[in-house]
Coordinates of C-alpha atoms and ligand atoms in Angstrom, one line a residue:
M1 CA 0.0 0.0 0.0
E2 CA 1.2 3.5 -0.8
S3 CA 2.8 5.4 1.9
K4 CA 0.9 8.6 0.8
P5 CA -2.5 8.9 2.5
L6 CA -5.4 8.0 0.3
N7 CA -8.0 10.7 -0.4
V8 CA -11.4 9.2 0.5
L9 CA -14.7 10.9 -0.2
H10 CA -17.5 9.7 2.0
I11 CA -21.1 10.7 1.1
E12 CA -23.4 10.0 4.0
D13 CA -26.1 12.1 5.6
D14 CA -26.2 10.3 9.0
P15 CA -23.6 12.0 11.3
E16 CA -23.4 8.8 13.4
Q17 CA -22.5 6.8 10.4
Q18 CA -20.0 9.5 9.4
L19 CA -18.4 9.1 12.8
V20 CA -18.3 5.3 12.6
L21 CA -16.5 5.4 9.3
R22 CA -14.0 8.0 10.5
V23 CA -13.2 5.8 13.5
L24 CA -13.0 2.6 11.5
L25 CA -10.6 4.2 8.9
D26 CA -8.5 5.5 11.7
A27 CA -8.4 2.2 13.3
A28 CA -7.6 0.4 10.0
K29 CA -4.6 2.6 9.3
P30 CA -3.9 5.5 11.4
G31 CA -2.9 8.5 9.2
G32 CA -3.5 6.4 6.1
F33 CA -6.5 8.3 4.9
R34 CA -7.5 11.9 4.3
L35 CA -11.2 11.8 4.7
V36 CA -13.7 14.3 3.2
Q37 CA -17.4 13.8 4.2
A38 CA -20.5 15.3 2.5
G39 CA -24.1 15.0 3.6
T40 CA -25.8 15.2 0.2
L41 CA -25.0 13.7 -3.2
E42 CA -24.8 17.2 -4.7
R43 CA -22.2 18.4 -2.2
G44 CA -20.3 15.2 -2.4
L45 CA -20.0 15.3 -6.2
A46 CA -19.0 19.0 -6.0
C47 CA -16.0 17.8 -3.9
L48 CA -14.9 15.6 -6.8
D49 CA -14.3 18.7 -8.8
Q50 CA -12.0 20.1 -6.2
L51 CA -9.8 17.3 -5.1
A52 CA -8.4 14.1 -6.7
F53 CA -9.9 11.3 -4.8
D54 CA -8.7 7.7 -4.6
L55 CA -12.0 6.3 -3.5
L56 CA -15.7 7.2 -3.0
I57 CA -17.7 5.5 -0.2
L58 CA -21.3 6.0 -1.0
D59 CA -24.5 5.7 1.0
L60 CA -27.4 5.3 -1.4
H61 CA -30.1 6.8 0.7
L62 CA -29.4 10.5 0.8
P63 CA -31.7 13.5 1.2
D64 CA -31.3 14.6 -2.4
S65 CA -31.1 11.1 -4.1
D66 CA -32.2 7.6 -3.2
G67 CA -31.4 4.1 -4.1
E68 CA -29.8 2.9 -7.4
V69 CA -30.1 6.3 -9.0
T70 CA -27.6 7.6 -6.5
L71 CA -25.1 5.0 -7.7
Q72 CA -25.8 5.8 -11.4
T73 CA -25.5 9.6 -10.8
A74 CA -22.2 9.1 -9.0
L75 CA -20.8 6.7 -11.6
A76 CA -21.5 9.2 -14.3
R77 CA -19.4 11.7 -12.5
V78 CA -16.5 9.9 -10.8
G79 CA -14.5 8.9 -13.9
K80 CA -11.7 6.6 -12.7
V81 CA -12.5 6.9 -9.0
P82 CA -13.6 3.5 -7.6
I83 CA -16.9 3.3 -5.6
I84 CA -17.7 1.2 -2.6
V85 CA -21.4 1.2 -1.8
L86 CA -22.4 1.3 1.9
S87 CA -25.9 0.1 2.5
G88 CA -28.0 -0.8 5.5
N89 CA -29.6 -3.6 3.6
D90 CA -27.7 -7.0 3.6
S91 CA -28.7 -8.6 0.3
D92 CA -26.5 -10.7 -2.0
E93 CA -28.8 -9.8 -4.9
L94 CA -28.4 -6.1 -4.3
A95 CA -24.7 -6.5 -3.9
T96 CA -24.5 -8.3 -7.3
R97 CA -26.6 -5.7 -8.9
F98 CA -24.5 -2.8 -7.7
V99 CA -21.2 -4.5 -8.7
Q100 CA -22.7 -5.2 -12.1
A101 CA -23.7 -1.6 -12.4
G102 CA -20.2 -0.5 -11.8
A103 CA -19.5 -0.3 -8.1
Q104 CA -16.3 -2.0 -7.0
D105 CA -17.7 -3.4 -3.7
F106 CA -20.7 -3.4 -1.4
L107 CA -20.5 -3.3 2.4
V108 CA -23.3 -3.6 4.8
K109 CA -23.4 -1.0 7.6
G110 CA -22.5 -2.5 11.0
H111 CA -21.2 -5.6 9.4
F112 CA -17.6 -4.8 8.8
N113 CA -14.6 -4.2 10.9
P114 CA -11.4 -2.1 10.2
R115 CA -9.6 -5.1 8.6
L116 CA -12.5 -5.9 6.3
L117 CA -12.8 -2.2 5.4
L118 CA -9.1 -1.9 4.6
R119 CA -9.2 -5.0 2.4
S120 CA -12.3 -3.8 0.6
I121 CA -10.6 -0.4 -0.1
H122 CA -7.5 -2.0 -1.5
Y123 CA -9.5 -4.4 -3.7
A124 CA -11.7 -1.6 -4.9
I125 CA -8.7 0.5 -5.9
E126 CA -6.8 -2.4 -7.5
R127 CA -9.8 -3.8 -9.4
K128 CA -10.6 -0.4 -10.8
R129 CA -7.0 0.1 -11.9
A130 CA -7.1 -3.4 -13.6
Q131 CA -10.4 -2.5 -15.3
E132 CA -9.0 0.8 -16.5
S133 CA -5.9 -0.7 -17.9
L134 CA -7.9 -3.5 -19.6
R135 CA -10.2 -0.9 -21.1
E136 CA -7.2 1.1 -22.3
S137 CA -5.5 -2.0 -23.8
E138 CA -8.8 -3.0 -25.4
A139 CA -9.2 0.5 -26.8
F140 CA -5.6 0.4 -28.1
Y141 CA -6.1 -3.0 -29.9
H142 CA -9.5 -1.9 -31.2
S143 CA -8.0 1.2 -32.7
L144 CA -5.2 -0.8 -34.2
V145 CA -7.6 -3.3 -35.8
E146 CA -9.9 -0.6 -37.0
S147 CA -7.5 2.0 -38.2
L148 CA -4.7 0.0 -39.8
P149 CA -5.0 -0.4 -43.6
P150 CA -5.3 -4.2 -43.8
S151 CA -8.6 -5.9 -43.8
I152 CA -9.1 -8.3 -40.9
M153 CA -11.7 -10.9 -40.3
R154 CA -12.4 -14.0 -38.2
K155 CA -14.4 -17.0 -38.9
D156 CA -15.6 -19.9 -36.8
L157 CA -14.9 -23.5 -37.7
E158 CA -18.1 -23.6 -39.9
G159 CA -16.7 -20.7 -41.9
R160 CA -19.1 -18.2 -40.5
F161 CA -17.8 -14.7 -40.0
T162 CA -17.4 -13.8 -36.3
F163 CA -15.7 -10.5 -36.8
A164 CA -14.7 -8.1 -39.5
N165 CA -12.9 -4.8 -39.2
R166 CA -13.9 -1.5 -40.7
N167 CA -11.8 -2.0 -43.9
F168 CA -13.2 -5.5 -44.5
C169 CA -16.7 -4.2 -44.1
A170 CA -15.9 -1.4 -46.5
A171 CA -14.4 -3.8 -49.1
L172 CA -17.6 -5.9 -48.9
G173 CA -19.8 -2.8 -48.9
R174 CA -21.7 -4.2 -45.9
P175 CA -22.1 -3.2 -42.2
L176 CA -20.6 -5.6 -39.6
H177 CA -24.0 -6.9 -38.5
E178 CA -24.7 -8.1 -42.1
I179 CA -21.4 -9.9 -42.3
V180 CA -21.3 -11.7 -38.9
G181 CA -22.9 -15.1 -39.1
R182 CA -22.7 -15.3 -42.9
T183 CA -20.1 -17.2 -45.0
D184 CA -17.9 -16.5 -48.0
F185 CA -20.6 -18.0 -50.2
D186 CA -22.9 -15.1 -49.3
F187 CA -20.5 -12.5 -50.7
F188 CA -18.2 -14.0 -53.3
P189 CA -18.6 -15.9 -56.6
R190 CA -18.9 -19.6 -55.9
E191 CA -15.4 -20.6 -57.1
L192 CA -13.7 -17.9 -55.2
A193 CA -15.7 -18.6 -52.0
Q194 CA -14.7 -22.3 -52.3
K195 CA -11.1 -21.3 -52.6
Y196 CA -11.3 -19.2 -49.4
V197 CA -13.0 -22.1 -47.6
D198 CA -10.3 -24.5 -48.8
D199 CA -7.6 -22.2 -47.6
D200 CA -9.3 -22.0 -44.1
R201 CA -9.6 -25.8 -44.0
R202 CA -5.9 -26.1 -44.9
V203 CA -5.0 -23.8 -42.1
V204 CA -7.0 -25.9 -39.7
A205 CA -5.8 -29.2 -41.0
T206 CA -2.1 -28.3 -41.1
R207 CA -2.2 -26.0 -38.1
A208 CA 0.1 -23.8 -40.2
T209 CA -0.2 -20.1 -41.1
I210 CA -0.5 -19.6 -44.8
E211 CA 0.7 -16.6 -46.7
V212 CA -0.2 -16.1 -50.3
V213 CA -0.9 -13.4 -52.9
E214 CA -4.3 -14.1 -54.4
E215 CA -7.0 -12.6 -56.5
H216 CA -9.8 -10.8 -54.8
V217 CA -13.1 -9.5 -56.2
P218 CA -14.2 -6.3 -54.3
A219 CA -17.8 -5.2 -54.1
T220 CA -16.9 -2.4 -56.5
G221 CA -16.0 -5.0 -59.2
G222 CA -12.7 -5.5 -61.1
T223 CA -9.9 -7.7 -59.9
R224 CA -7.5 -6.8 -57.2
Y225 CA -4.5 -8.7 -55.8
V226 CA -4.2 -9.1 -52.1
H227 CA -1.5 -10.4 -49.8
V228 CA -3.2 -12.8 -47.4
I229 CA -2.1 -14.2 -44.1
K230 CA -4.4 -16.8 -42.6
S231 CA -3.9 -18.4 -39.2
L232 CA -5.7 -20.3 -36.4
I233 CA -7.7 -18.8 -33.5
H234 CA -7.5 -20.6 -30.1
D235 CA -9.7 -20.0 -27.1
A236 CA -8.3 -19.5 -23.6
A237 CA -8.1 -23.3 -23.1
G238 CA -6.0 -23.7 -26.3
Q239 CA -8.8 -25.2 -28.4
I240 CA -9.0 -24.2 -32.0
I241 CA -12.2 -22.2 -32.5
G242 CA -11.7 -20.8 -36.0
T243 CA -9.4 -18.9 -38.4
Q244 CA -8.5 -15.4 -38.9
G245 CA -7.3 -13.6 -42.0
I246 CA -5.5 -10.4 -42.5
F247 CA -5.0 -9.1 -46.0
W248 CA -4.0 -5.9 -47.8
D249 CA -4.1 -4.7 -51.3
V250 CA -0.9 -5.3 -53.3
T251 CA -2.4 -4.6 -56.8
D252 CA -0.2 -1.7 -57.5
T253 CA 2.9 -3.6 -56.4
K254 CA 1.8 -6.6 -58.5
R255 CA 1.1 -4.4 -61.5
A256 CA 4.4 -2.6 -61.1
E257 CA 6.1 -6.1 -60.9
Q258 CA 4.3 -7.1 -64.1
R259 CA 5.5 -3.9 -65.8
V260 CA 9.0 -4.5 -64.7
T261 CA 8.9 -8.1 -66.0
K262 CA 7.5 -6.9 -69.3
A263 CA 10.1 -4.1 -69.5
N264 CA 12.8 -6.7 -68.8
E265 CA 11.5 -8.9 -71.6
D266 CA 11.4 -6.0 -73.9
L267 CA 14.9 -5.1 -72.9
R268 CA 16.1 -8.7 -73.5
K269 CA 14.5 -8.7 -76.9
S270 CA 15.9 -5.3 -77.9
N271 CA 19.3 -6.6 -76.7
S272 CA 19.0 -9.6 -78.9
D273 CA 17.8 -7.5 -81.8
L274 CA 20.7 -5.2 -81.2
Q275 CA 23.1 -8.1 -81.2
Q276 CA 21.6 -9.4 -84.4
A277 CA 21.7 -6.0 -86.0
Q278 CA 25.4 -5.7 -85.0
A279 CA 26.1 -9.2 -86.5
S280 CA 24.3 -8.1 -89.7
L281 CA 26.3 -4.9 -89.9
I282 CA 29.6 -6.8 -89.5
E283 CA 28.5 -9.3 -92.1
A284 CA 27.4 -6.5 -94.4
E285 CA 30.7 -4.8 -94.0
R286 CA 32.6 -8.0 -94.6
L287 CA 30.4 -8.6 -97.7
Q288 CA 31.1 -5.1 -98.9
T289 CA 34.8 -5.6 -98.6
V290 CA 34.6 -9.0 -100.4
G291 CA 32.4 -7.5 -103.0
L292 CA 34.7 -4.5 -103.6
L293 CA 37.6 -6.8 -103.9
A294 CA 35.8 -9.2 -106.2
A295 CA 34.4 -6.4 -108.3
G296 CA 37.9 -4.9 -108.7
V297 CA 39.2 -8.2 -109.9
A298 CA 36.1 -8.7 -112.1
H299 CA 36.6 -5.4 -113.6
E300 CA 40.2 -6.2 -114.5
V301 CA 39.2 -9.5 -115.9
K302 CA 36.3 -8.2 -117.9
N303 CA 38.4 -6.4 -120.6
P304 CA 40.8 -9.3 -121.3
L305 CA 37.7 -11.6 -121.4
A306 CA 36.1 -9.3 -124.0
I307 CA 39.3 -9.5 -126.1
I308 CA 39.4 -13.3 -125.8
Q309 CA 35.7 -13.4 -126.8
M310 CA 36.4 -11.2 -129.9
G311 CA 39.3 -13.4 -130.8
L312 CA 37.2 -16.5 -130.4
D313 CA 34.5 -15.0 -132.6
Y314 CA 37.1 -14.2 -135.3
L315 CA 38.6 -17.7 -135.1
T316 CA 35.2 -19.3 -135.2
R317 CA 34.4 -17.4 -138.4
Q318 CA 37.9 -18.4 -139.9
F319 CA 37.5 -22.1 -139.0
S320 CA 33.8 -22.4 -139.8
A321 CA 34.7 -24.7 -142.6
G322 CA 37.6 -26.3 -140.8
D323 CA 37.9 -29.7 -139.2
A324 CA 35.5 -30.9 -136.5
A325 CA 38.2 -31.2 -133.8
T326 CA 39.2 -27.5 -134.1
R327 CA 35.5 -26.4 -134.1
G328 CA 34.9 -28.5 -131.0
V329 CA 37.8 -26.8 -129.2
L330 CA 36.6 -23.4 -130.2
E331 CA 33.1 -24.2 -129.0
D332 CA 34.4 -25.4 -125.6
M333 CA 36.5 -22.2 -125.3
T334 CA 33.5 -20.0 -126.2
D335 CA 31.4 -21.8 -123.6
A336 CA 34.1 -21.3 -121.0
V337 CA 34.3 -17.6 -121.8
R338 CA 30.5 -17.3 -121.5
R339 CA 30.7 -18.9 -118.1
S340 CA 33.5 -16.7 -117.0
D341 CA 31.6 -13.7 -118.2
A342 CA 28.6 -14.8 -116.1
I343 CA 30.8 -15.1 -113.0
V344 CA 32.3 -11.7 -113.7
R345 CA 28.8 -10.2 -114.0
D346 CA 27.8 -11.8 -110.6
L347 CA 31.0 -10.5 -109.0
L348 CA 30.2 -7.0 -110.2
N349 CA 26.7 -7.4 -108.8
L350 CA 28.2 -8.4 -105.4
S351 CA 29.4 -4.9 -104.4
K352 CA 26.3 -3.2 -105.7
P353 CA 23.8 -4.3 -108.1
G354 CA 24.1 -1.0 -110.0
A355 CA 21.3 1.4 -110.9
L356 CA 17.9 -0.2 -111.1
A357 CA 15.8 0.2 -114.2
L358 CA 12.5 0.2 -112.2
Q359 CA 9.3 -0.3 -114.1
L360 CA 5.8 -1.5 -113.3
E361 CA 6.1 -5.1 -114.5
N362 CA 3.6 -7.9 -114.8
P363 CA 5.2 -10.3 -112.3
H364 CA 3.5 -13.4 -113.8
A365 CA 4.8 -12.6 -117.3
V366 CA 8.3 -12.2 -115.8
I367 CA 8.0 -15.6 -114.1
E368 CA 6.8 -17.2 -117.3
G369 CA 9.9 -15.8 -119.0
V370 CA 12.1 -17.2 -116.3
L371 CA 10.5 -20.7 -116.7
A372 CA 11.2 -20.5 -120.4
L373 CA 14.9 -19.7 -119.7
V374 CA 15.3 -22.7 -117.3
R375 CA 13.2 -25.0 -119.4
H376 CA 16.2 -27.1 -120.1
E377 CA 17.0 -27.6 -116.4
I378 CA 13.4 -28.5 -115.8
T379 CA 12.8 -31.0 -118.6
Q380 CA 16.2 -32.6 -118.2
R381 CA 15.3 -33.7 -114.6
G382 CA 11.7 -34.5 -115.2
V383 CA 10.6 -31.8 -112.8
S384 CA 6.9 -30.7 -113.1
V385 CA 6.0 -27.1 -112.6
V386 CA 2.9 -26.0 -110.6
R387 CA 1.7 -22.4 -110.9
E388 CA -0.5 -20.9 -108.2
F389 CA -0.8 -17.3 -109.3
C390 CA -3.0 -14.7 -107.7
D391 CA -5.1 -12.3 -109.8
R392 CA -3.0 -9.2 -109.5
G393 CA -3.9 -6.9 -112.3
A394 CA -1.6 -4.0 -111.4
G395 CA 2.1 -4.4 -112.0
V396 CA 4.9 -4.6 -109.4
L397 CA 7.7 -2.1 -109.5
F398 CA 11.0 -3.8 -110.2
D399 CA 14.0 -4.1 -112.5
R400 CA 12.9 -6.8 -114.9
A401 CA 16.4 -8.0 -115.9
K402 CA 17.7 -8.2 -112.3
I403 CA 14.6 -9.9 -110.9
T404 CA 14.8 -12.4 -113.8
Q405 CA 18.4 -13.1 -112.8
V406 CA 17.3 -13.7 -109.2
L407 CA 14.4 -16.0 -110.3
V408 CA 16.6 -17.9 -112.8
N409 CA 19.0 -18.7 -110.0
L410 CA 16.3 -19.7 -107.5
C411 CA 14.6 -22.0 -110.1
T412 CA 18.0 -23.4 -111.1
N413 CA 18.8 -24.1 -107.5
A414 CA 15.5 -25.8 -107.0
C415 CA 16.0 -28.0 -110.1
H416 CA 19.5 -28.9 -109.0
A417 CA 18.1 -30.0 -105.7
M418 CA 15.6 -32.3 -107.5
N419 CA 18.0 -34.2 -109.7
D420 CA 15.6 -37.2 -109.8
G421 CA 12.6 -35.2 -110.5
G422 CA 10.1 -33.5 -108.3
I423 CA 7.6 -30.6 -108.2
L424 CA 8.5 -26.9 -108.6
T425 CA 5.7 -24.8 -107.3
I426 CA 5.6 -21.1 -107.9
R427 CA 3.0 -19.3 -105.9
T428 CA 2.1 -15.6 -105.8
R429 CA -0.2 -13.6 -103.5
E430 CA -0.8 -10.2 -102.2
R431 CA -1.1 -9.9 -98.4
A432 CA -0.4 -7.9 -95.4
I433 CA 2.6 -8.5 -93.1
T434 CA 1.6 -10.0 -89.8
P435 CA 3.1 -8.8 -86.4
D436 CA 5.3 -11.8 -85.9
E437 CA 7.0 -11.7 -89.3
F438 CA 10.4 -10.6 -90.1
Q439 CA 11.7 -11.1 -86.7
R440 CA 14.8 -12.2 -88.5
S441 CA 15.3 -15.8 -89.5
A442 CA 18.3 -18.0 -90.1
G443 CA 19.8 -17.3 -93.4
S444 CA 18.5 -13.7 -93.5
R445 CA 20.5 -10.6 -92.6
Q446 CA 17.4 -8.6 -93.0
G447 CA 16.5 -6.0 -90.5
I448 CA 12.9 -5.3 -90.0
L449 CA 12.1 -3.9 -93.4
F450 CA 8.4 -4.4 -93.2
H451 CA 6.0 -3.4 -90.5
P452 CA 2.9 -5.2 -89.5
G453 CA 0.1 -4.3 -91.9
D454 CA 2.4 -3.4 -94.8
S455 CA 1.1 -4.8 -98.1
V456 CA 3.4 -7.0 -100.0
F457 CA 3.5 -9.0 -103.2
E458 CA 4.8 -12.4 -102.2
V459 CA 6.5 -15.0 -104.4
E460 CA 7.0 -18.5 -103.0
I461 CA 9.2 -21.0 -104.8
D462 CA 8.8 -24.5 -103.3
D463 CA 10.7 -27.6 -104.3
T464 CA 10.5 -31.2 -103.2
G465 CA 14.2 -31.7 -102.9
P466 CA 16.1 -32.5 -99.7
G467 CA 16.1 -29.0 -98.3
I468 CA 19.1 -27.5 -96.5
S469 CA 20.8 -28.9 -93.5
D470 CA 20.9 -26.7 -90.4
Q471 CA 24.7 -26.3 -90.5
H472 CA 24.3 -24.8 -94.0
L473 CA 21.3 -22.6 -93.4
D474 CA 23.3 -19.6 -92.1
K475 CA 26.0 -19.9 -94.8
L476 CA 23.7 -19.5 -97.8
F477 CA 24.4 -15.9 -98.3
V478 CA 28.1 -16.2 -97.8
P479 CA 29.8 -15.4 -101.1
F480 CA 31.2 -18.5 -102.8
F481 CA 29.4 -20.9 -100.5
T482 CA 28.3 -23.8 -102.6
T483 CA 27.8 -27.5 -102.2
K484 CA 27.9 -28.1 -105.9
P485 CA 30.9 -29.6 -107.6
A486 CA 33.5 -27.3 -109.2
G487 CA 32.2 -25.9 -112.4
A488 CA 28.5 -26.6 -111.5
G489 CA 28.1 -23.6 -109.2
T490 CA 30.2 -20.6 -107.9
G491 CA 28.1 -20.0 -104.7
L492 CA 27.3 -16.5 -105.7
G493 CA 23.7 -17.0 -106.8
L494 CA 22.0 -16.3 -103.4
T495 CA 24.4 -13.6 -102.4
V496 CA 23.6 -11.7 -105.6
A497 CA 19.9 -12.5 -105.3
R498 CA 19.8 -11.0 -101.8
N499 CA 21.7 -7.9 -102.9
I500 CA 19.3 -7.4 -105.8
I501 CA 16.1 -8.0 -103.7
E502 CA 17.3 -5.8 -100.9
S503 CA 18.2 -3.0 -103.3
H504 CA 14.5 -3.2 -104.3
G505 CA 13.6 -2.6 -100.7
G506 CA 12.3 -6.2 -100.6
A507 CA 13.2 -9.3 -98.6
I508 CA 14.3 -12.9 -99.3
R509 CA 13.8 -15.7 -96.9
L510 CA 14.8 -19.4 -97.2
R511 CA 13.4 -22.1 -94.9
N512 CA 12.9 -25.8 -95.0
R513 CA 9.3 -26.9 -95.4
P514 CA 7.9 -29.2 -92.8
E515 CA 6.8 -31.6 -95.5
G516 CA 10.3 -31.6 -97.1
G517 CA 12.0 -29.4 -99.6
L518 CA 13.0 -25.8 -99.5
R519 CA 10.7 -22.7 -99.7
V520 CA 12.2 -19.4 -100.9
T521 CA 10.0 -16.4 -100.2
L522 CA 10.4 -13.1 -101.8
H523 CA 8.5 -10.0 -100.6
F524 CA 8.1 -6.8 -102.7
K525 CA 6.5 -3.7 -101.3
I526 CA 3.3 -2.7 -103.2
Ligands
ATP601 N1 16.5 -25.3 -103.5 C1 17.6 -25.7 -102.8 N2 17.6 -26.9 -102.2 C2 18.7 -27.3 -101.6 N3 19.8 -26.6 -101.4 C3 19.9 -25.4 -102.0 C4 18.8 -24.8 -102.7 N4 19.1 -23.6 -103.1 C5 20.3 -23.4 -102.7 N5 20.8 -24.4 -102.1 C6 22.2 -24.6 -101.4 O1 22.7 -23.3 -101.3 C7 24.0 -23.2 -101.9 C8 24.2 -21.8 -102.4 O2 23.3 -21.5 -103.5 P1 23.7 -20.4 -104.5 O3 22.6 -20.2 -105.5 O4 24.2 -19.2 -103.7 O5 25.0 -21.0 -105.1 P2 25.1 -22.2 -106.2 O6 23.8 -22.5 -106.7 O7 25.9 -23.2 -105.4 O8 26.0 -21.5 -107.3 P3 25.6 -20.4 -108.3 O9 26.5 -19.2 -108.0 O10 25.8 -21.0 -109.6 O11 24.2 -20.0 -108.1 C9 23.9 -24.3 -103.0 O12 25.2 -24.7 -103.4 C10 23.1 -25.4 -102.3 O13 23.9 -26.1 -101.4
MG602 MG1 22.5 -21.1 -107.6

């Protein structure tokens, strides 16, 4: 007990009783109390305003107030001061009623001694203190639960809500009394409610706290992501009585994460595009150097070749009536010079295809011309030709001679690949570029020349040959790459073809067809 004297207010109109209490208090603890006594409730309560009391001892029958009203009036005014009711009436029922109403104790006049009084005073003060600190702690937790941003709810083992904080109620758009007693199925779509119930069951079955980020459908609609922690609730005896969940909205974080992942993917893709572009540049540069060198040599060879050709023409005329052997030699030489001349022309095309003589051409007529030029290659191998032409009335802008050169090479390549016969299909169509096209493919150094939606005239040349092995696919455009025996191919055809097509602003792509054989695709802007 404190060493300081306790301030006790005694409201009692009977002077005799006043004296009795004074004597009893003195006997209980001499000098332990500072007693103030008032004869009416009004005067007594007025004292409360002037002095900080540790205890109020209250008689209920006063001149200005009688019975339980006296206690109610006092309770409304005393704040944290504990009250002991003194009554002349010894009734347990009355005692219980007064304590339930808020008094700390009930003593019957004439039935207590100093020891009992002292004990009652201590208990009253301590009990009041405990009540106050419980109330404060409850207020503290209540304000935490109600004012923190997370939503909090509790359910019993049957999945019925037993509590929901303000944010949970707001998220559901319902007041607490409409939530308590109901289940998830009353508020959420069936599938989602079942998921929540399964989560709760899992918590009960495993006795483990679960923590997940899951989808949530608020009353306002739309989909939100919430971080959820679900755990068990035990009663005072340690029995499991339900589950509780605490969750908070992480939609913004989730969306930011998704944006970062997407940005990362984009970055990875740009990086790989950049690497490919760099590789293409290096290759283009290398090609240009090779081309320049080859063109330089070709230029030097061109004139002597022309002189040899003229000499051969002269000799052929001179020996037109000569012996067959000489004529045979001259024919072989003329053939060799013609081949050399074709190589020189290709070499010159390697560096730059030269100025284009662009005209609106009928692409199908050009293709027919090409098929006539390679007729020998076709018939020799028993290749059949299939034409699948579209109905394009308007022409396509290109250099007829150069495109003919490209198509002759492509058709010749196809025929060479089908030595024992096969089908050469030439297909044309007009169409729009789709978003996933021209993301670079093996065998093409093409950047993204076309954009999704661009209209193109497309030529497809399919053969039924063996196609191209993976190891060769990315060498096709390397100058002089050939798998043909010496004399049968120089390995310049595709390199020159690509130069020509790209100088038209078009694209060439080679890929193996799943059903076998190779498909070459040409795209021209229209
Ligand atoms: N339709 C095809 N089927 C299979 N392989 C092909 C086809 N077209 C091209 N190739 C392969 O690509 C290589 C290069 O072709 P390219 O046209 O550049 O040179 P080439 O035909 O060998 O010689 P040329 O300079 O006379 O054209 C060929 O040697 C061949 O191995
Ligand atoms: Mg070729």
